Amino acid sequence: MTKPEPNLFLTEEQTAFFHREGYLPINVITSQEEVARLRIIYDRLFQQRAGREVGDQFDLAGTDEEDREAILPQILEPVKYAPELESIQFRVNAASMAQQLLGPAVRPLGEHAIFKPARIGAQTPWHQDEAYWDENFDYTSLSIWMPLQEATAENGCMQFIPGSHKLEVLPHHTINYDPRIHGLEVDEVDPSRSAICPLPPGGATFHQSRTLHYTGPNLSDSPRRAYILIFGLEPKPRKVPNDYYWNKQKRTPSEERRRAAQKKADSKGF
Ligand code: NI
């Protein structure tokens, strides 16, 4: 399959808005045909529980027990489990728009899929993405969040605090202060300033690594699917490391599965 060429670009107004506000919604980043194709791949990956055994699929907002339905299932690196995701228009347009925003040295830093099941899908509490990452580095990066159906305030579209990308990384804690839960929540935020960003299918929001963001619970009768690509510059080592103590307190089942899978692979001499 030949790699597509970028066919959509940001305007100067849009890039200026992103740098001023720390986020940006756009109405289209790929075609409706591609969105329909991605939806099938996406649902298959979640139904097959792709990556669960190695710690790449887990419940982001729950305790992730085997016998309990996940309230916010997430797959890290879905392209590992569906290589056909490699050459999609969304990825090509996202990469080129990320270059428009952060410069030509931008490279892919990862991707994930977050699924909010109908009715039971949990909120993703207010957080900054950088709070999940390595405390020894500063990041210049952005996430591009694309819904595979309409995203509304009712089913869990993105919300942002404008200008919050200029903050330091704020103190966070795991959801419900439960060390078994992967998801983080910022200790304090004033949601009254939130910018709510409903989108059509195949639209996208962009946000920086320190922009405070949130999605509400899925109160609708249909699932809410989001596919997220992350791009950025080479992370810079900090002169004075941060202390992201909230990550050190975590004891998640997905990390246990990751360690067990690694051990198994090591013992086979891979
Ligand atoms: Ni996030």
PDB file of C-alpha atoms and ligand atoms in Angstrom:
ATOM      1  CA  MET A   1       0.000   0.000   0.000  1.00  0.00           C
ATOM      2  CA  THR A   2       1.453   3.364  -0.959  1.00  0.00           C
ATOM      3  CA  LYS A   3       1.669   5.982   1.723  1.00  0.00           C
ATOM      4  CA  PRO A   4      -0.826   8.811   1.223  1.00  0.00           C
ATOM      5  CA  GLU A   5       0.319  12.429   0.873  1.00  0.00           C
ATOM      6  CA  PRO A   6      -0.940  15.119   3.280  1.00  0.00           C
ATOM      7  CA  ASN A   7      -4.111  16.663   1.834  1.00  0.00           C
ATOM      8  CA  LEU A   8      -5.266  19.021   4.617  1.00  0.00           C
ATOM      9  CA  PHE A   9      -3.344  21.870   6.238  1.00  0.00           C
ATOM     10  CA  LEU A  10      -3.805  24.277   9.140  1.00  0.00           C
ATOM     11  CA  THR A  11      -4.354  27.974   8.484  1.00  0.00           C
ATOM     12  CA  GLU A  12      -2.234  30.695  10.094  1.00  0.00           C
ATOM     13  CA  GLU A  13      -5.185  31.604  12.320  1.00  0.00           C
ATOM     14  CA  GLN A  14      -5.367  28.003  13.530  1.00  0.00           C
ATOM     15  CA  THR A  15      -1.639  27.732  14.344  1.00  0.00           C
ATOM     16  CA  ALA A  16      -1.779  31.091  16.154  1.00  0.00           C
ATOM     17  CA  PHE A  17      -4.821  29.928  18.149  1.00  0.00           C
ATOM     18  CA  PHE A  18      -3.008  26.701  19.148  1.00  0.00           C
ATOM     19  CA  HIS A  19       0.040  28.564  20.457  1.00  0.00           C
ATOM     20  CA  ARG A  20      -2.048  31.171  22.267  1.00  0.00           C
ATOM     21  CA  GLU A  21      -4.679  28.879  23.832  1.00  0.00           C
ATOM     22  CA  GLY A  22      -2.822  25.537  24.100  1.00  0.00           C
ATOM     23  CA  TYR A  23      -5.500  23.640  22.176  1.00  0.00           C
ATOM     24  CA  LEU A  24      -7.239  23.705  18.789  1.00  0.00           C
ATOM     25  CA  PRO A  25     -10.377  22.030  17.413  1.00  0.00           C
ATOM     26  CA  ILE A  26     -10.659  21.397  13.643  1.00  0.00           C
ATOM     27  CA  ASN A  27     -13.665  19.976  11.787  1.00  0.00           C
ATOM     28  CA  VAL A  28     -11.852  17.588   9.466  1.00  0.00           C
ATOM     29  CA  ILE A  29      -8.530  15.742   9.535  1.00  0.00           C
ATOM     30  CA  THR A  30      -9.456  12.742   7.365  1.00  0.00           C
ATOM     31  CA  SER A  31     -12.246  11.436   5.124  1.00  0.00           C
ATOM     32  CA  GLN A  32     -15.521   9.895   6.262  1.00  0.00           C
ATOM     33  CA  GLU A  33     -14.611   6.740   4.271  1.00  0.00           C
ATOM     34  CA  GLU A  34     -11.449   6.337   6.337  1.00  0.00           C
ATOM     35  CA  VAL A  35     -13.316   6.981   9.589  1.00  0.00           C
ATOM     36  CA  ALA A  36     -15.783   4.184   8.694  1.00  0.00           C
ATOM     37  CA  ARG A  37     -12.868   1.829   7.959  1.00  0.00           C
ATOM     38  CA  LEU A  38     -11.061   2.752  11.190  1.00  0.00           C
ATOM     39  CA  ARG A  39     -14.202   2.168  13.242  1.00  0.00           C
ATOM     40  CA  ILE A  40     -14.267  -1.501  12.149  1.00  0.00           C
ATOM     41  CA  ILE A  41     -10.574  -2.041  12.989  1.00  0.00           C
ATOM     42  CA  TYR A  42     -11.003  -0.211  16.303  1.00  0.00           C
ATOM     43  CA  ASP A  43     -14.000  -2.256  17.443  1.00  0.00           C
ATOM     44  CA  ARG A  44     -12.205  -5.471  16.480  1.00  0.00           C
ATOM     45  CA  LEU A  45      -9.157  -4.569  18.616  1.00  0.00           C
ATOM     46  CA  PHE A  46     -11.286  -3.913  21.687  1.00  0.00           C
ATOM     47  CA  GLN A  47     -13.427  -7.028  21.156  1.00  0.00           C
ATOM     48  CA  GLN A  48     -10.282  -9.159  20.834  1.00  0.00           C
ATOM     49  CA  ARG A  49      -8.814  -7.456  23.918  1.00  0.00           C
ATOM     50  CA  ALA A  50      -5.693  -6.826  21.843  1.00  0.00           C
ATOM     51  CA  GLY A  51      -2.585  -6.236  23.935  1.00  0.00           C
ATOM     52  CA  ARG A  52      -4.233  -7.117  27.250  1.00  0.00           C
ATOM     53  CA  GLU A  53      -1.787  -9.913  28.125  1.00  0.00           C
ATOM     54  CA  VAL A  54       1.266  -7.693  27.687  1.00  0.00           C
ATOM     55  CA  GLY A  55      -0.180  -4.698  29.529  1.00  0.00           C
ATOM     56  CA  ASP A  56      -1.061  -2.642  26.422  1.00  0.00           C
ATOM     57  CA  GLN A  57      -4.822  -2.864  27.028  1.00  0.00           C
ATOM     58  CA  PHE A  58      -6.309  -1.954  30.387  1.00  0.00           C
ATOM     59  CA  ASP A  59      -9.019  -0.029  32.177  1.00  0.00           C
ATOM     60  CA  LEU A  60      -7.820   3.573  32.440  1.00  0.00           C
ATOM     61  CA  ALA A  61     -10.383   4.597  35.068  1.00  0.00           C
ATOM     62  CA  GLY A  62     -11.118   1.343  36.929  1.00  0.00           C
ATOM     63  CA  THR A  63      -9.202  -1.234  38.936  1.00  0.00           C
ATOM     64  CA  ASP A  64      -8.764  -3.411  35.819  1.00  0.00           C
ATOM     65  CA  GLU A  65      -9.781  -6.739  37.363  1.00  0.00           C
ATOM     66  CA  GLU A  66     -10.202  -9.669  34.978  1.00  0.00           C
ATOM     67  CA  ASP A  67     -13.830 -10.385  35.845  1.00  0.00           C
ATOM     68  CA  ARG A  68     -15.072  -6.799  35.736  1.00  0.00           C
ATOM     69  CA  GLU A  69     -16.218  -4.886  32.638  1.00  0.00           C
ATOM     70  CA  ALA A  70     -13.862  -2.001  31.916  1.00  0.00           C
ATOM     71  CA  ILE A  71     -15.399   1.473  32.282  1.00  0.00           C
ATOM     72  CA  LEU A  72     -12.707   3.201  30.197  1.00  0.00           C
ATOM     73  CA  PRO A  73     -10.698   0.640  28.205  1.00  0.00           C
ATOM     74  CA  GLN A  74      -7.530   1.911  26.548  1.00  0.00           C
ATOM     75  CA  ILE A  75      -5.121   0.307  24.061  1.00  0.00           C
ATOM     76  CA  LEU A  76      -1.552   1.595  23.899  1.00  0.00           C
ATOM     77  CA  GLU A  77       0.080   1.435  20.449  1.00  0.00           C
ATOM     78  CA  PRO A  78      -2.942   0.018  18.561  1.00  0.00           C
ATOM     79  CA  VAL A  79      -0.828   0.025  15.354  1.00  0.00           C
ATOM     80  CA  LYS A  80       1.161  -2.895  16.848  1.00  0.00           C
ATOM     81  CA  TYR A  81      -2.029  -4.958  16.738  1.00  0.00           C
ATOM     82  CA  ALA A  82      -3.403  -3.644  13.415  1.00  0.00           C
ATOM     83  CA  PRO A  83      -0.507  -2.835  11.047  1.00  0.00           C
ATOM     84  CA  GLU A  84      -3.005  -1.488   8.492  1.00  0.00           C
ATOM     85  CA  LEU A  85      -3.171   1.609  10.726  1.00  0.00           C
ATOM     86  CA  GLU A  86       0.368   2.498   9.599  1.00  0.00           C
ATOM     87  CA  SER A  87      -0.531   4.007   6.207  1.00  0.00           C
ATOM     88  CA  ILE A  88      -3.673   5.978   6.948  1.00  0.00           C
ATOM     89  CA  GLN A  89      -4.532   9.498   5.873  1.00  0.00           C
ATOM     90  CA  PHE A  90      -5.205  10.502   9.502  1.00  0.00           C
ATOM     91  CA  ARG A  91      -1.597   9.694  10.454  1.00  0.00           C
ATOM     92  CA  VAL A  92      -0.141  11.514   7.441  1.00  0.00           C
ATOM     93  CA  ASN A  93      -2.242  14.642   7.950  1.00  0.00           C
ATOM     94  CA  ALA A  94      -1.629  14.591  11.712  1.00  0.00           C
ATOM     95  CA  ALA A  95       2.160  14.355  11.198  1.00  0.00           C
ATOM     96  CA  SER A  96       2.187  17.199   8.711  1.00  0.00           C
ATOM     97  CA  MET A  97      -0.017  19.410  10.922  1.00  0.00           C
ATOM     98  CA  ALA A  98       2.218  18.614  13.925  1.00  0.00           C
ATOM     99  CA  GLN A  99       5.166  19.874  11.825  1.00  0.00           C
ATOM    100  CA  GLN A 100       3.254  23.037  11.018  1.00  0.00           C
ATOM    101  CA  LEU A 101       2.764  23.594  14.751  1.00  0.00           C
ATOM    102  CA  LEU A 102       6.111  22.502  16.251  1.00  0.00           C
ATOM    103  CA  GLY A 103       8.556  22.543  13.332  1.00  0.00           C
ATOM    104  CA  PRO A 104      10.215  20.031  10.997  1.00  0.00           C
ATOM    105  CA  ALA A 105      12.049  18.087  13.751  1.00  0.00           C
ATOM    106  CA  VAL A 106       8.760  16.680  15.045  1.00  0.00           C
ATOM    107  CA  ARG A 107       8.549  12.897  15.267  1.00  0.00           C
ATOM    108  CA  PRO A 108       5.887  10.399  16.395  1.00  0.00           C
ATOM    109  CA  LEU A 109       5.962   9.743  20.160  1.00  0.00           C
ATOM    110  CA  GLY A 110       3.192   7.164  20.440  1.00  0.00           C
ATOM    111  CA  GLU A 111      -0.502   6.536  20.028  1.00  0.00           C
ATOM    112  CA  HIS A 112      -3.484   5.179  21.884  1.00  0.00           C
ATOM    113  CA  ALA A 113      -7.164   4.403  21.608  1.00  0.00           C
ATOM    114  CA  ILE A 114      -9.618   5.285  24.377  1.00  0.00           C
ATOM    115  CA  PHE A 115     -13.059   3.698  24.273  1.00  0.00           C
ATOM    116  CA  LYS A 116     -16.002   4.969  26.308  1.00  0.00           C
ATOM    117  CA  PRO A 117     -18.698   2.283  26.370  1.00  0.00           C
ATOM    118  CA  ALA A 118     -22.327   3.452  26.030  1.00  0.00           C
ATOM    119  CA  ARG A 119     -23.942   4.429  29.360  1.00  0.00           C
ATOM    120  CA  ILE A 120     -21.185   3.044  31.613  1.00  0.00           C
ATOM    121  CA  GLY A 121     -18.215   4.884  30.057  1.00  0.00           C
ATOM    122  CA  ALA A 122     -16.431   6.831  32.796  1.00  0.00           C
ATOM    123  CA  GLN A 123     -15.103  10.372  32.721  1.00  0.00           C
ATOM    124  CA  THR A 124     -11.418  11.026  32.106  1.00  0.00           C
ATOM    125  CA  PRO A 125     -10.720  13.468  34.943  1.00  0.00           C
ATOM    126  CA  TRP A 126      -8.863  16.771  34.469  1.00  0.00           C
ATOM    127  CA  HIS A 127      -5.159  16.149  33.912  1.00  0.00           C
ATOM    128  CA  GLN A 128      -2.026  17.196  32.052  1.00  0.00           C
ATOM    129  CA  ASP A 129      -0.545  14.445  29.866  1.00  0.00           C
ATOM    130  CA  GLU A 130       2.995  15.253  30.977  1.00  0.00           C
ATOM    131  CA  ALA A 131       2.089  14.117  34.505  1.00  0.00           C
ATOM    132  CA  TYR A 132       2.098  10.537  33.161  1.00  0.00           C
ATOM    133  CA  TRP A 133       5.562  10.832  31.625  1.00  0.00           C
ATOM    134  CA  ASP A 134       9.217  10.785  32.723  1.00  0.00           C
ATOM    135  CA  GLU A 135       9.877  13.393  35.419  1.00  0.00           C
ATOM    136  CA  ASN A 136      13.474  13.793  34.231  1.00  0.00           C
ATOM    137  CA  PHE A 137      12.432  15.411  30.941  1.00  0.00           C
ATOM    138  CA  ASP A 138      10.631  18.458  29.592  1.00  0.00           C
ATOM    139  CA  TYR A 139       8.474  17.887  26.539  1.00  0.00           C
ATOM    140  CA  THR A 140       7.441  19.971  23.571  1.00  0.00           C
ATOM    141  CA  SER A 141       4.695  17.803  22.209  1.00  0.00           C
ATOM    142  CA  LEU A 142       1.058  17.590  21.262  1.00  0.00           C
ATOM    143  CA  SER A 143      -1.734  15.045  21.090  1.00  0.00           C
ATOM    144  CA  ILE A 144      -4.175  14.837  18.190  1.00  0.00           C
ATOM    145  CA  TRP A 145      -7.489  13.365  19.311  1.00  0.00           C
ATOM    146  CA  MET A 146      -9.897  12.137  16.628  1.00  0.00           C
ATOM    147  CA  PRO A 147     -13.406  10.785  17.331  1.00  0.00           C
ATOM    148  CA  LEU A 148     -14.678   7.950  15.098  1.00  0.00           C
ATOM    149  CA  GLN A 149     -18.275   9.120  15.520  1.00  0.00           C
ATOM    150  CA  GLU A 150     -19.708  12.461  16.507  1.00  0.00           C
ATOM    151  CA  ALA A 151     -18.243  13.648  19.833  1.00  0.00           C
ATOM    152  CA  THR A 152     -20.616  15.644  22.036  1.00  0.00           C
ATOM    153  CA  ALA A 153     -20.769  16.902  25.604  1.00  0.00           C
ATOM    154  CA  GLU A 154     -23.166  13.989  26.234  1.00  0.00           C
ATOM    155  CA  ASN A 155     -20.852  11.178  25.036  1.00  0.00           C
ATOM    156  CA  GLY A 156     -17.524  12.615  26.206  1.00  0.00           C
ATOM    157  CA  CYS A 157     -15.992  15.154  23.804  1.00  0.00           C
ATOM    158  CA  MET A 158     -12.785  16.949  24.769  1.00  0.00           C
ATOM    159  CA  GLN A 159     -12.760  19.959  27.111  1.00  0.00           C
ATOM    160  CA  PHE A 160      -9.766  22.222  27.771  1.00  0.00           C
ATOM    161  CA  ILE A 161      -8.710  25.020  30.098  1.00  0.00           C
ATOM    162  CA  PRO A 162      -7.536  27.745  27.691  1.00  0.00           C
ATOM    163  CA  GLY A 163      -4.007  28.996  28.398  1.00  0.00           C
ATOM    164  CA  SER A 164      -3.189  26.154  30.832  1.00  0.00           C
ATOM    165  CA  HIS A 165      -0.347  24.927  28.562  1.00  0.00           C
ATOM    166  CA  LYS A 166       1.788  27.673  30.144  1.00  0.00           C
ATOM    167  CA  LEU A 167       1.491  26.151  33.643  1.00  0.00           C
ATOM    168  CA  GLU A 168       4.086  23.901  35.256  1.00  0.00           C
ATOM    169  CA  VAL A 169       3.066  20.264  35.747  1.00  0.00           C
ATOM    170  CA  LEU A 170       0.596  20.468  38.645  1.00  0.00           C
ATOM    171  CA  PRO A 171       0.288  17.898  41.461  1.00  0.00           C
ATOM    172  CA  HIS A 172      -1.818  14.888  40.401  1.00  0.00           C
ATOM    173  CA  HIS A 173      -3.181  11.764  42.100  1.00  0.00           C
ATOM    174  CA  THR A 174      -4.551   8.482  40.792  1.00  0.00           C
ATOM    175  CA  ILE A 175      -8.346   8.400  40.264  1.00  0.00           C
ATOM    176  CA  ASN A 176     -10.114   7.916  43.646  1.00  0.00           C
ATOM    177  CA  TYR A 177      -6.607   7.977  45.205  1.00  0.00           C
ATOM    178  CA  ASP A 178      -6.535   4.261  44.297  1.00  0.00           C
ATOM    179  CA  PRO A 179      -2.972   3.089  43.473  1.00  0.00           C
ATOM    180  CA  ARG A 180      -4.422   0.221  41.371  1.00  0.00           C
ATOM    181  CA  ILE A 181      -5.879   2.728  38.870  1.00  0.00           C
ATOM    182  CA  HIS A 182      -3.711   3.985  36.006  1.00  0.00           C
ATOM    183  CA  GLY A 183      -5.656   7.197  35.330  1.00  0.00           C
ATOM    184  CA  LEU A 184      -4.500  10.471  36.905  1.00  0.00           C
ATOM    185  CA  GLU A 185      -6.447  13.465  38.111  1.00  0.00           C
ATOM    186  CA  VAL A 186      -5.074  16.898  38.889  1.00  0.00           C
ATOM    187  CA  ASP A 187      -5.468  17.842  42.565  1.00  0.00           C
ATOM    188  CA  GLU A 188      -7.208  21.170  41.850  1.00  0.00           C
ATOM    189  CA  VAL A 189      -8.826  22.712  38.783  1.00  0.00           C
ATOM    190  CA  ASP A 190     -11.502  25.321  38.135  1.00  0.00           C
ATOM    191  CA  PRO A 191     -13.704  23.760  35.427  1.00  0.00           C
ATOM    192  CA  SER A 192     -15.825  26.902  35.044  1.00  0.00           C
ATOM    193  CA  ARG A 193     -13.312  28.179  32.445  1.00  0.00           C
ATOM    194  CA  SER A 194     -13.522  25.030  30.348  1.00  0.00           C
ATOM    195  CA  ALA A 195     -13.801  25.208  26.528  1.00  0.00           C
ATOM    196  CA  ILE A 196     -16.052  22.361  25.361  1.00  0.00           C
ATOM    197  CA  CYS A 197     -15.144  21.018  21.906  1.00  0.00           C
ATOM    198  CA  PRO A 198     -17.868  18.938  20.201  1.00  0.00           C
ATOM    199  CA  LEU A 199     -16.649  17.473  16.877  1.00  0.00           C
ATOM    200  CA  PRO A 200     -18.011  15.665  13.835  1.00  0.00           C
ATOM    201  CA  PRO A 201     -16.599  12.185  13.092  1.00  0.00           C
ATOM    202  CA  GLY A 202     -13.128  12.611  11.592  1.00  0.00           C
ATOM    203  CA  GLY A 203     -12.640  16.046  13.163  1.00  0.00           C
ATOM    204  CA  ALA A 204      -9.841  16.486  15.702  1.00  0.00           C
ATOM    205  CA  THR A 205      -8.604  18.438  18.661  1.00  0.00           C
ATOM    206  CA  PHE A 206      -4.935  19.277  19.262  1.00  0.00           C
ATOM    207  CA  HIS A 207      -3.527  19.928  22.729  1.00  0.00           C
ATOM    208  CA  GLN A 208      -0.096  20.468  24.252  1.00  0.00           C
ATOM    209  CA  SER A 209       1.491  18.218  26.866  1.00  0.00           C
ATOM    210  CA  ARG A 210       0.626  20.590  29.751  1.00  0.00           C
ATOM    211  CA  THR A 211      -2.827  21.718  28.589  1.00  0.00           C
ATOM    212  CA  LEU A 212      -5.429  20.737  31.205  1.00  0.00           C
ATOM    213  CA  HIS A 213      -8.109  18.560  29.601  1.00  0.00           C
ATOM    214  CA  TYR A 214     -11.099  16.400  30.483  1.00  0.00           C
ATOM    215  CA  THR A 215     -13.797  14.260  28.889  1.00  0.00           C
ATOM    216  CA  GLY A 216     -17.122  13.619  30.603  1.00  0.00           C
ATOM    217  CA  PRO A 217     -18.818  10.255  31.122  1.00  0.00           C
ATOM    218  CA  ASN A 218     -20.631   8.695  28.152  1.00  0.00           C
ATOM    219  CA  LEU A 219     -24.317   9.273  28.977  1.00  0.00           C
ATOM    220  CA  SER A 220     -25.444   8.300  25.458  1.00  0.00           C
ATOM    221  CA  ASP A 221     -26.668   4.965  24.072  1.00  0.00           C
ATOM    222  CA  SER A 222     -23.716   4.612  21.663  1.00  0.00           C
ATOM    223  CA  PRO A 223     -20.040   3.994  22.283  1.00  0.00           C
ATOM    224  CA  ARG A 224     -17.577   6.888  22.023  1.00  0.00           C
ATOM    225  CA  ARG A 225     -14.363   5.982  20.221  1.00  0.00           C
ATOM    226  CA  ALA A 226     -11.282   8.217  20.161  1.00  0.00           C
ATOM    227  CA  TYR A 227      -7.974   7.547  18.385  1.00  0.00           C
ATOM    228  CA  ILE A 228      -5.042   9.671  19.559  1.00  0.00           C
ATOM    229  CA  LEU A 229      -1.636  10.262  17.959  1.00  0.00           C
ATOM    230  CA  ILE A 230       1.194  12.016  19.827  1.00  0.00           C
ATOM    231  CA  PHE A 231       3.996  13.985  18.151  1.00  0.00           C
ATOM    232  CA  GLY A 232       6.814  16.050  19.576  1.00  0.00           C
ATOM    233  CA  LEU A 233      10.418  17.171  19.608  1.00  0.00           C
ATOM    234  CA  GLU A 234      13.177  15.162  21.277  1.00  0.00           C
ATOM    235  CA  PRO A 235      12.440  15.443  25.043  1.00  0.00           C
ATOM    236  CA  LYS A 236      14.964  17.656  26.910  1.00  0.00           C
ATOM    237  CA  PRO A 237      16.589  16.392  30.131  1.00  0.00           C
ATOM    238  CA  ARG A 238      15.688  18.698  33.041  1.00  0.00           C
ATOM    239  CA  LYS A 239      18.479  20.339  35.023  1.00  0.00           C
ATOM    240  CA  VAL A 240      16.389  19.829  38.159  1.00  0.00           C
ATOM    241  CA  PRO A 241      14.152  16.751  37.899  1.00  0.00           C
ATOM    242  CA  ASN A 242      10.488  17.021  38.873  1.00  0.00           C
ATOM    243  CA  ASP A 243       9.013  14.710  41.469  1.00  0.00           C
ATOM    244  CA  TYR A 244       5.990  12.941  40.016  1.00  0.00           C
ATOM    245  CA  TYR A 245       5.348  11.055  43.263  1.00  0.00           C
ATOM    246  CA  TRP A 246       1.877  10.061  42.058  1.00  0.00           C
ATOM    247  CA  ASN A 247       3.420   7.677  39.511  1.00  0.00           C
ATOM    248  CA  LYS A 248       5.702   6.048  42.082  1.00  0.00           C
ATOM    249  CA  GLN A 249       2.714   5.145  44.245  1.00  0.00           C
ATOM    250  CA  LYS A 250       0.948   3.260  41.436  1.00  0.00           C
ATOM    251  CA  ARG A 251       0.571  -0.528  41.540  1.00  0.00           C
ATOM    252  CA  THR A 252      -1.542  -1.375  38.499  1.00  0.00           C
ATOM    253  CA  PRO A 253      -2.522  -4.828  37.224  1.00  0.00           C
ATOM    254  CA  SER A 254      -1.482  -3.774  33.685  1.00  0.00           C
ATOM    255  CA  GLU A 255       2.080  -3.106  34.887  1.00  0.00           C
ATOM    256  CA  GLU A 256       2.085  -6.542  36.507  1.00  0.00           C
ATOM    257  CA  ARG A 257       0.966  -8.091  33.217  1.00  0.00           C
ATOM    258  CA  ARG A 258       3.677  -6.146  31.373  1.00  0.00           C
ATOM    259  CA  ARG A 259       6.378  -7.357  33.792  1.00  0.00           C
ATOM    260  CA  ALA A 260       5.139 -10.979  33.638  1.00  0.00           C
ATOM    261  CA  ALA A 261       5.104 -10.902  29.812  1.00  0.00           C
ATOM    262  CA  GLN A 262       8.617  -9.414  29.772  1.00  0.00           C
ATOM    263  CA  LYS A 263       9.875 -12.094  32.130  1.00  0.00           C
ATOM    264  CA  LYS A 264       8.358 -14.810  29.933  1.00  0.00           C
ATOM    265  CA  ALA A 265       9.985 -13.329  26.836  1.00  0.00           C
ATOM    266  CA  ASP A 266      13.357 -12.996  28.596  1.00  0.00           C
ATOM    267  CA  SER A 267      13.270 -16.611  29.746  1.00  0.00           C
ATOM    268  CA  LYS A 268      12.747 -17.675  26.136  1.00  0.00           C
ATOM    269  CA  GLY A 269      15.879 -15.722  25.264  1.00  0.00           C
ATOM    270  CA  PHE A 270      14.172 -13.238  22.920  1.00  0.00           C
TER     271      PHE A 270
HETATM  272 NI    NI B   1      -4.796  13.199  28.289  1.00  0.00          NI
END
